C-alpha cells in the first residue's frame, strides 16, 4: 500500500487519476471460506476466520497509519471494525439460514476490497494526497449474474460522471473498490474472481482514460510461465487480442475479460510490477508492427476433456453438437477448446475442472433421452490432460509454424491428443497428457526461440 501510495502521489501531480484496489492477498479466499463454513453451521471456524480477518487488517492499519497521525489511525481502525462487523452480520445470516444466497455472497466478499480502499484512502490523506474511498457498487452498474456479472456501460458511465469525475477534477483521488458492482436497482454483484482488473478497465473506458496501468507482482506479460521455463522474457508489447488469448489460456497476469471494454477506444494498458516500478512492463495496444511467428506459450492443467459420439446414424452429429452446446450454454460453462473431425461425428471439448460437474449435469439432463435410448454413447471424461496454447498474431499466414511446433513436441516423445486452431490463426491449442505438459511447453518455447525474440525486442 505504501508503494501504491507513492506511485499515486507521483502520478497525481501530473494528471487526474482514479485508483482501483483489490483485496489484500488471500483475503477473498478467506471470506469465501468463511461463508462456506457458515453454511454448514461451523460456528467455531467462522469465529476463527473473523478473528483472522480483523487481525490482518488491524495489523495493516497499525503499520500504515500509526506513524501518520492519531486521528487517521483512529479513523482507519473505526473503518476496519465497521467493515469486519458488516461481514460478520452477513456470515451470521448465512449461519442462521444454512444457505448462501448469491447476492449476499457478493455483498460479503467485496468487503475485502472495501477494507483495502478504506486503508489506502486514509493513508493517502494522511500523507498529503487528497483521496476518497468509493464503493464500486456505487459506480459500476451490472446485470444480475451474481458471482460473474457483466457491466452495463452506459449506466456505469452516468454514475461515474456523477460520482468520480467531480472528485478527480477537484484534485481528489477516488480509491474505488475493484471486483464489485451492483444492479441498477442496487443489488450487490461481483465480476468474477480476479475481477479487479476488469473493474479498472470498465472505469478506464467510461472515464475516457488516456491509459490504464495494472500493477501486479510480475514484470509484465511473459513468453511463458517462469516456473516452467528458465529463459522466459517479458514481452515489451502485445496486442489486445494476444493478451486476451494468453489470459484465457491460463496466463495469470490479467483477468480474461479485462481488455474488452478498452478495444473500441484504443486505450492502451500497461502491465507492470509494483515491486519493481521502474521496469518498463508490457504495453497492450490494439495494433503494432508485430514480429512474425509466435509470441508466447501458456498452459493450463486444471482442465478436463469431454468426448461425445453418436451410437448410430439415427442421431446426426450436428444435432448432437447443437444439443451439447446448448446444454453447456445453459449451465454457463466456458468451452476452452472444441474439436470435431471424424466421419463418426465424434467431438470433444475442454472445460475447466471446476466446471466439469456442472457441464456433465447439464449434458446428461439435456440429452437424457438420447442416452437412455442408446443413440448416444456414454459421455467420456479424461481428467488426465493439460492444454498448451501457442499465441501470436504474427503466426497468421505463416506456413510451417504448426509443423515446427508439432515436431518439437513429438521430439520430446509427447503424444498430442487433440488440436485446435481457429481461422483467426491467433492461437493453436494442443491437448496432451498432464504429465507431459511442462515438457511440451519447454519444447515449444525453445523451438520458437521465444525467450530470444522477446529479449531482442526489449532492447
Ligand atoms: N479480490 C478478488 C479476487 O481475489 C478480485 C481480484 O483480486 O481482482 O478474486
Ligand atoms: Mg487479486
Coordinates of C-alpha atoms and ligand atoms in Angstrom, one line a residue:
X1 CA 0.0 0.0 0.0
X2 CA 2.9 2.3 0.7
X3 CA 4.3 1.6 -2.8
X4 CA 0.9 2.1 -4.3
X5 CA 0.6 5.5 -2.5
X6 CA 4.0 6.6 -3.8
X7 CA 3.0 5.8 -7.3
X8 CA -0.3 7.5 -6.9
X9 CA 1.2 10.7 -5.3
X10 CA 3.7 10.9 -8.1
X11 CA 1.2 10.5 -10.9
X12 CA -1.5 12.6 -9.3
X13 CA 0.7 15.7 -9.7
X14 CA 0.8 15.1 -13.5
X15 CA -2.9 14.4 -14.4
X16 CA -6.3 13.4 -12.9
X17 CA -6.2 9.9 -11.6
X18 CA -8.7 7.2 -10.5
X19 CA -7.4 4.3 -8.5
X20 CA -8.9 0.8 -8.3
X21 CA -7.8 -1.6 -5.5
X22 CA -8.1 -5.3 -4.9
X23 CA -8.3 -7.1 -1.6
X24 CA -5.1 -8.0 0.2
X25 CA -3.6 -11.3 -0.8
X26 CA -5.7 -14.3 0.1
X27 CA -8.4 -12.2 1.8
X28 CA -11.1 -13.0 -0.8
X29 CA -10.3 -16.8 -0.3
X30 CA -10.7 -16.3 3.4
X31 CA -14.0 -14.5 3.0
X32 CA -15.4 -17.2 0.7
X33 CA -14.2 -20.0 3.0
X34 CA -15.9 -18.3 6.0
X35 CA -19.2 -18.2 4.2
X36 CA -18.9 -21.9 3.3
X37 CA -18.2 -22.7 6.9
X38 CA -21.2 -20.7 7.9
X39 CA -23.4 -22.5 5.5
X40 CA -22.6 -25.9 7.1
X41 CA -23.0 -24.5 10.6
X42 CA -19.4 -24.5 11.6
X43 CA -19.6 -21.6 14.1
X44 CA -16.2 -22.1 15.7
X45 CA -14.4 -21.9 12.4
X46 CA -16.4 -18.8 11.4
X47 CA -15.3 -17.1 14.6
X48 CA -11.6 -18.1 14.0
X49 CA -11.7 -16.7 10.4
X50 CA -13.4 -13.5 11.5
X51 CA -10.6 -13.0 14.1
X52 CA -8.0 -13.6 11.4
X53 CA -9.7 -11.1 9.1
X54 CA -9.8 -8.5 11.8
X55 CA -6.2 -9.2 12.9
X56 CA -4.7 -8.9 9.4
X57 CA -6.4 -5.5 8.7
X58 CA -5.7 -4.2 12.2
X59 CA -2.1 -5.0 11.6
X60 CA -2.1 -3.4 8.2
X61 CA -3.8 -0.3 9.7
X62 CA -1.2 -0.2 12.5
X63 CA 1.7 -0.5 10.2
X64 CA 0.4 2.1 7.7
X65 CA -1.3 4.7 9.9
X66 CA 0.3 4.6 13.3
X67 CA 3.2 6.8 12.2
X68 CA 0.9 9.3 10.4
X69 CA -1.5 10.9 12.9
X70 CA -3.5 9.7 15.8
X71 CA -6.7 10.8 14.2
X72 CA -6.1 9.0 10.9
X73 CA -5.1 5.8 12.8
X74 CA -8.3 6.0 14.8
X75 CA -10.4 6.6 11.7
X76 CA -8.7 3.6 10.0
X77 CA -9.4 1.4 12.9
X78 CA -13.0 2.5 13.0
X79 CA -13.5 1.6 9.3
X80 CA -11.8 -1.8 9.8
X81 CA -14.0 -2.6 12.7
X82 CA -17.1 -1.4 10.9
X83 CA -16.4 -3.4 7.7
X84 CA -15.4 -6.6 9.6
X85 CA -18.7 -6.3 11.6
X86 CA -20.6 -5.9 8.4
X87 CA -19.1 -9.1 7.1
X88 CA -19.9 -10.7 10.5
X89 CA -23.5 -9.7 10.1
X90 CA -23.8 -11.5 6.7
X91 CA -21.8 -14.6 7.9
X92 CA -24.3 -14.8 10.9
X93 CA -27.2 -14.6 8.4
X94 CA -25.7 -17.5 6.5
X95 CA -25.2 -19.5 9.7
X96 CA -28.8 -18.9 10.6
X97 CA -30.2 -19.8 7.1
X98 CA -27.8 -22.7 6.5
X99 CA -27.6 -21.3 2.9
X100 CA -25.5 -18.8 1.0
X101 CA -27.8 -16.6 -1.2
X102 CA -25.7 -15.5 -4.2
X103 CA -26.4 -11.8 -3.7
X104 CA -25.3 -11.9 0.0
X105 CA -22.2 -13.8 -1.0
X106 CA -21.3 -11.0 -3.5
X107 CA -22.1 -8.3 -0.9
X108 CA -19.9 -10.1 1.7
X109 CA -16.9 -10.9 -0.4
X110 CA -16.5 -7.3 -1.7
X111 CA -15.7 -6.4 1.8
X112 CA -12.0 -7.4 1.2
X113 CA -11.8 -4.7 -1.4
X114 CA -13.6 -2.2 0.8
X115 CA -11.1 -2.8 3.6
X116 CA -8.3 -2.1 1.1
X117 CA -9.8 1.0 -0.3
X118 CA -10.6 2.5 3.2
X119 CA -7.0 1.9 4.4
X120 CA -5.4 3.2 1.3
X121 CA -7.6 6.3 1.2
X122 CA -6.7 7.1 4.8
X123 CA -3.0 6.6 4.1
X124 CA -3.1 8.9 1.1
X125 CA -4.9 11.6 3.0
X126 CA -2.5 11.3 5.9
X127 CA 0.4 11.7 3.6
X128 CA -0.9 14.7 1.8
X129 CA -2.7 13.3 -1.2
X130 CA -6.5 14.1 -1.1
X131 CA -8.3 10.8 -1.6
X132 CA -11.8 9.3 -1.0
X133 CA -12.8 5.7 -0.7
X134 CA -15.5 4.8 -3.2
X135 CA -17.6 1.6 -3.2
X136 CA -17.6 0.0 -6.7
X137 CA -21.2 -0.9 -6.2
X138 CA -22.0 2.9 -6.3
X139 CA -20.4 3.4 -9.7
X140 CA -20.4 0.1 -11.7
X141 CA -23.8 -1.0 -12.9
X142 CA -24.1 -4.6 -13.9
X143 CA -26.6 -7.3 -14.8
X144 CA -27.8 -9.7 -12.1
X145 CA -25.5 -12.6 -12.8
X146 CA -24.2 -12.9 -9.2
X147 CA -20.6 -14.0 -9.0
X148 CA -19.8 -13.3 -12.6
X149 CA -21.7 -10.1 -13.5
X150 CA -21.2 -8.1 -16.7
X151 CA -21.2 -4.3 -16.8
X152 CA -23.8 -2.1 -18.3
X153 CA -21.6 0.6 -19.8
X154 CA -24.0 3.4 -20.4
X155 CA -25.4 3.4 -16.9
X156 CA -21.9 3.0 -15.5
X157 CA -20.8 6.0 -17.4
X158 CA -23.5 8.1 -15.9
X159 CA -22.7 7.0 -12.4
X160 CA -19.0 7.7 -12.9
X161 CA -19.7 11.1 -14.3
X162 CA -21.7 12.0 -11.2
X163 CA -19.5 10.3 -8.6
X164 CA -15.9 10.2 -9.9
X165 CA -15.4 13.0 -12.4
X166 CA -16.1 15.8 -9.9
X167 CA -13.7 14.2 -7.4
X168 CA -11.0 13.9 -10.0
X169 CA -11.4 17.5 -11.2
X170 CA -11.2 18.8 -7.7
X171 CA -7.8 17.0 -7.2
X172 CA -9.2 14.2 -5.0
X173 CA -8.2 10.7 -6.0
X174 CA -11.1 8.3 -5.9
X175 CA -9.9 4.9 -4.5
X176 CA -12.6 2.6 -5.9
X177 CA -13.0 -1.0 -4.8
X178 CA -12.3 -3.4 -7.6
X179 CA -14.3 -6.7 -8.2
X180 CA -17.8 -5.4 -7.3
X181 CA -20.7 -3.6 -8.7
X182 CA -24.5 -3.6 -8.3
X183 CA -27.5 -4.0 -10.5
X184 CA -29.4 -0.8 -11.5
X185 CA -31.8 -1.4 -8.6
X186 CA -28.9 -1.7 -6.1
X187 CA -28.4 -5.5 -5.6
X188 CA -24.7 -6.1 -5.0
X189 CA -22.7 -8.2 -7.6
X190 CA -19.2 -9.2 -8.3
X191 CA -17.4 -9.6 -11.6
X192 CA -15.7 -13.0 -11.2
X193 CA -12.5 -14.0 -9.4
X194 CA -9.6 -11.7 -10.2
X195 CA -12.1 -9.2 -11.4
X196 CA -10.4 -6.0 -10.1
X197 CA -8.6 -5.8 -13.4
X198 CA -11.9 -5.8 -15.1
X199 CA -13.3 -3.1 -12.8
X200 CA -10.3 -0.9 -13.7
X201 CA -10.8 -1.4 -17.4
X202 CA -14.5 -0.7 -17.1
X203 CA -13.8 2.6 -15.3
X204 CA -11.0 3.5 -17.8
X205 CA -13.4 3.1 -20.7
X206 CA -16.3 5.1 -19.2
X207 CA -13.9 7.8 -18.0
X208 CA -12.2 8.0 -21.4
X209 CA -8.9 7.4 -19.8
X210 CA -5.7 8.1 -21.6
X211 CA -4.1 4.9 -20.2
X212 CA -4.8 2.1 -17.8
X213 CA -2.0 0.8 -15.6
X214 CA -2.4 -2.6 -14.0
X215 CA 0.1 -3.3 -11.2
X216 CA 0.8 -6.9 -10.3
X217 CA 3.7 -8.8 -8.8
X218 CA 5.4 -9.8 -12.0
X219 CA 7.3 -7.8 -14.6
X220 CA 4.7 -8.0 -17.3
X221 CA 3.4 -10.4 -19.8
X222 CA 5.9 -13.2 -20.3
X223 CA 6.7 -15.6 -23.1
X224 CA 5.9 -18.5 -20.8
X225 CA 5.3 -19.3 -17.1
X226 CA 8.7 -18.6 -15.4
X227 CA 8.1 -21.6 -13.1
X228 CA 8.2 -23.9 -16.1
X229 CA 10.7 -22.3 -18.4
X230 CA 14.0 -20.9 -17.4
X231 CA 14.7 -18.4 -20.2
X232 CA 11.4 -16.6 -20.3
X233 CA 11.4 -13.0 -21.4
X234 CA 9.0 -10.1 -20.7
X235 CA 7.2 -9.0 -23.9
X236 CA 7.5 -5.3 -24.4
X237 CA 4.3 -5.0 -26.4
X238 CA 1.4 -7.3 -27.2
X239 CA -2.0 -6.7 -28.8
X240 CA -5.3 -6.8 -27.0
X241 CA -6.2 -10.0 -28.9
X242 CA -2.9 -11.7 -27.9
X243 CA -3.2 -10.6 -24.2
X244 CA -6.8 -11.8 -24.1
X245 CA -5.8 -15.2 -25.6
X246 CA -3.0 -15.6 -23.2
X247 CA -5.2 -14.7 -20.2
X248 CA -7.9 -17.0 -21.4
X249 CA -5.5 -19.9 -21.9
X250 CA -4.0 -19.8 -18.5
X251 CA -1.6 -16.8 -18.1
X252 CA -2.5 -15.4 -14.7
X253 CA -1.3 -11.8 -15.3
X254 CA -4.7 -10.4 -16.4
X255 CA -8.4 -11.2 -15.9
X256 CA -9.5 -12.5 -19.3
X257 CA -12.4 -10.0 -19.7
X258 CA -10.2 -7.0 -18.9
X259 CA -9.5 -5.9 -22.4
X260 CA -12.9 -6.0 -23.9
X261 CA -14.1 -2.5 -22.7
X262 CA -10.9 -0.8 -24.0
X263 CA -10.7 -2.2 -27.5
X264 CA -13.2 0.3 -29.1
X265 CA -11.5 3.3 -27.6
X266 CA -7.9 2.0 -28.2
X267 CA -7.0 2.8 -24.6
X268 CA -3.5 1.3 -24.0
X269 CA -2.9 -0.8 -20.9
X270 CA 0.4 -1.2 -19.1
X271 CA 1.0 -4.4 -17.1
X272 CA 3.7 -3.5 -14.5
X273 CA 5.3 -4.9 -11.4
X274 CA 4.6 -2.9 -8.2
X275 CA 7.7 -4.4 -6.6
X276 CA 9.9 -3.1 -9.4
X277 CA 8.0 0.0 -10.7
X278 CA 11.0 1.3 -12.7
X279 CA 10.9 -1.7 -15.0
X280 CA 9.1 -1.0 -18.3
X281 CA 6.4 -3.7 -18.1
X282 CA 4.3 -4.8 -21.1
X283 CA 2.2 -2.4 -23.1
X284 CA -1.0 -3.8 -24.5
X285 CA -2.3 -1.9 -27.6
X286 CA -4.7 -2.5 -30.4
X287 CA -2.0 -2.8 -33.1
X288 CA 1.7 -2.6 -33.7
X289 CA 4.4 -3.7 -36.1
X290 CA 4.3 -7.3 -35.0
X291 CA 7.2 -9.6 -35.5
X292 CA 6.5 -12.8 -37.4
X293 CA 5.8 -16.0 -35.6
X294 CA 4.6 -17.0 -32.1
X295 CA 4.9 -14.7 -29.1
X296 CA 4.2 -16.7 -26.1
X297 CA 3.1 -20.2 -24.9
X298 CA 0.8 -20.8 -21.9
X299 CA -0.6 -23.9 -20.3
X300 CA -3.5 -25.0 -18.1
X301 CA -3.6 -28.1 -16.0
X302 CA -6.9 -27.8 -14.2
X303 CA -8.9 -29.0 -17.2
X304 CA -11.0 -32.0 -18.3
X305 CA -11.6 -33.3 -21.8
X306 CA -15.2 -34.5 -22.5
X307 CA -15.8 -36.7 -25.6
X308 CA -19.2 -37.5 -27.1
X309 CA -20.2 -39.7 -30.0
X310 CA -23.5 -40.8 -31.5
X311 CA -24.0 -44.6 -31.2
X312 CA -25.5 -44.9 -34.7
X313 CA -26.6 -42.8 -37.6
X314 CA -30.1 -42.1 -36.2
X315 CA -28.8 -39.1 -34.3
X316 CA -27.0 -36.7 -36.6
X317 CA -23.6 -35.4 -35.3
X318 CA -24.6 -31.8 -36.0
X319 CA -27.8 -32.1 -33.9
X320 CA -25.9 -33.8 -31.1
X321 CA -23.3 -30.9 -31.1
X322 CA -26.1 -28.4 -31.1
X323 CA -27.8 -30.1 -28.1
X324 CA -24.5 -30.4 -26.3
X325 CA -23.5 -26.7 -26.8
X326 CA -27.0 -25.6 -25.8
X327 CA -26.7 -27.6 -22.6
X328 CA -23.3 -26.0 -21.8
X329 CA -24.5 -22.5 -22.5
X330 CA -27.5 -23.1 -20.2
X331 CA -25.1 -24.2 -17.5
X332 CA -22.8 -21.1 -18.1
X333 CA -19.9 -23.4 -18.8
X334 CA -17.0 -21.9 -20.7
X335 CA -15.5 -24.1 -23.5
X336 CA -11.8 -23.8 -23.8
X337 CA -11.3 -25.9 -26.9
X338 CA -13.7 -27.6 -29.2
X339 CA -12.8 -30.0 -32.0
X340 CA -14.5 -32.4 -34.2
X341 CA -13.2 -34.1 -37.3
X342 CA -14.2 -37.6 -37.8
X343 CA -16.7 -39.4 -40.0
X344 CA -18.1 -40.9 -36.9
X345 CA -19.2 -37.5 -35.9
X346 CA -17.5 -37.7 -32.6
X347 CA -16.3 -34.5 -31.0
X348 CA -14.6 -33.4 -27.8
X349 CA -14.2 -30.2 -25.8
X350 CA -12.2 -29.0 -23.0
X351 CA -13.6 -27.3 -19.8
X352 CA -12.1 -26.2 -16.6
X353 CA -12.2 -28.8 -13.9
X354 CA -14.3 -26.7 -11.6
X355 CA -16.9 -26.5 -14.3
X356 CA -16.9 -30.3 -15.0
X357 CA -19.6 -31.4 -12.6
X358 CA -21.9 -28.6 -13.9
X359 CA -21.1 -29.5 -17.5
X360 CA -21.9 -33.2 -17.1
X361 CA -25.1 -32.4 -15.2
X362 CA -26.2 -30.1 -18.0
X363 CA -25.3 -32.6 -20.7
X364 CA -26.9 -35.5 -19.0
X365 CA -30.1 -33.7 -18.4
X366 CA -30.4 -32.1 -21.9
X367 CA -29.6 -35.4 -23.6
X368 CA -31.2 -37.8 -21.1
X369 CA -33.5 -39.4 -23.7
X370 CA -30.7 -40.0 -26.3
X371 CA -28.6 -41.5 -23.6
X372 CA -31.4 -43.7 -22.2
X373 CA -32.3 -45.0 -25.7
X374 CA -28.7 -45.7 -26.6
X375 CA -28.5 -43.2 -29.5
X376 CA -25.5 -41.6 -27.8
X377 CA -22.5 -43.5 -26.5
X378 CA -21.8 -42.8 -22.8
X379 CA -20.0 -39.5 -22.3
X380 CA -16.3 -39.9 -21.8
X381 CA -14.3 -37.7 -19.4
X382 CA -10.5 -37.6 -19.3
X383 CA -9.1 -35.5 -16.4
X384 CA -5.6 -36.5 -17.0
X385 CA -4.9 -33.9 -19.7
X386 CA -3.5 -30.4 -20.0
X387 CA -3.8 -27.6 -22.5
X388 CA -0.9 -25.9 -24.2
X389 CA -1.6 -22.8 -26.2
X390 CA 0.8 -21.0 -28.6
X391 CA -0.3 -17.4 -29.2
X392 CA 0.8 -14.7 -31.7
X393 CA -0.8 -12.5 -34.3
X394 CA 2.3 -13.0 -36.3
X395 CA 1.5 -16.7 -36.8
X396 CA -1.2 -15.7 -39.3
X397 CA -0.4 -16.9 -42.8
X398 CA 2.9 -18.3 -41.8
X399 CA 3.5 -21.7 -43.4
X400 CA 5.5 -24.3 -41.4
X401 CA 4.9 -22.9 -37.9
X402 CA 2.4 -25.5 -36.8
X403 CA 4.7 -28.2 -38.3
X404 CA 7.6 -26.9 -36.2
X405 CA 5.5 -26.8 -33.1
X406 CA 4.2 -30.3 -33.5
X407 CA 7.7 -31.6 -34.4
X408 CA 9.2 -30.0 -31.3
X409 CA 6.5 -31.7 -29.2
X410 CA 7.0 -35.1 -30.8
X411 CA 10.7 -34.9 -30.3
X412 CA 10.0 -34.9 -26.6
X413 CA 8.1 -38.1 -27.2
X414 CA 4.8 -36.4 -26.2
X415 CA 1.7 -37.6 -27.8
X416 CA -0.9 -35.0 -29.0
X417 CA -4.4 -35.9 -28.1
X418 CA -6.3 -33.1 -29.8
X419 CA -5.5 -29.9 -31.6
X420 CA -7.5 -26.7 -32.3
X421 CA -6.7 -23.7 -34.3
X422 CA -9.3 -21.2 -35.2
X423 CA -9.3 -19.4 -38.6
X424 CA -8.1 -16.3 -36.9
X425 CA -4.8 -18.2 -36.7
X426 CA -4.1 -16.4 -33.4
X427 CA -3.9 -19.4 -31.1
X428 CA -3.0 -23.1 -31.6
X429 CA -4.4 -25.1 -28.7
X430 CA -2.8 -28.5 -28.1
X431 CA -4.1 -31.1 -25.6
X432 CA -1.5 -33.5 -24.2
X433 CA -1.2 -35.9 -21.2
X434 CA -0.9 -34.0 -18.0
X435 CA 2.4 -35.5 -17.1
X436 CA 4.0 -34.3 -20.3
X437 CA 2.5 -30.8 -20.4
X438 CA 5.5 -29.0 -18.9
X439 CA 7.9 -30.7 -21.2
X440 CA 5.8 -29.8 -24.2
X441 CA 5.7 -26.1 -23.1
X442 CA 9.5 -26.0 -22.8
X443 CA 9.9 -27.7 -26.2
X444 CA 7.7 -25.1 -27.9
X445 CA 9.3 -22.2 -26.1
X446 CA 12.7 -23.4 -27.2
X447 CA 11.7 -24.2 -30.8
X448 CA 10.0 -20.8 -31.4
X449 CA 13.0 -19.1 -29.7
X450 CA 10.5 -17.1 -27.7
X451 CA 13.0 -16.1 -25.0
X452 CA 15.4 -14.7 -27.5
X453 CA 12.9 -12.9 -29.7
X454 CA 11.4 -11.1 -26.8
X455 CA 14.7 -10.1 -25.4
X456 CA 15.8 -8.6 -28.7
X457 CA 12.6 -6.6 -29.0
X458 CA 13.0 -5.2 -25.5
X459 CA 16.3 -3.5 -26.3
Ligands
LIG1 N1 -10.1 -10.0 -4.7 C1 -10.8 -10.5 -5.8 C2 -10.3 -12.0 -6.0 O1 -9.5 -12.4 -5.3 C3 -10.6 -9.7 -7.0 C4 -9.2 -9.6 -7.5 O2 -8.2 -10.0 -6.8 O3 -9.0 -9.0 -8.6 O4 -10.8 -12.7 -6.9
LIG2 MG1 -6.4 -10.5 -6.7

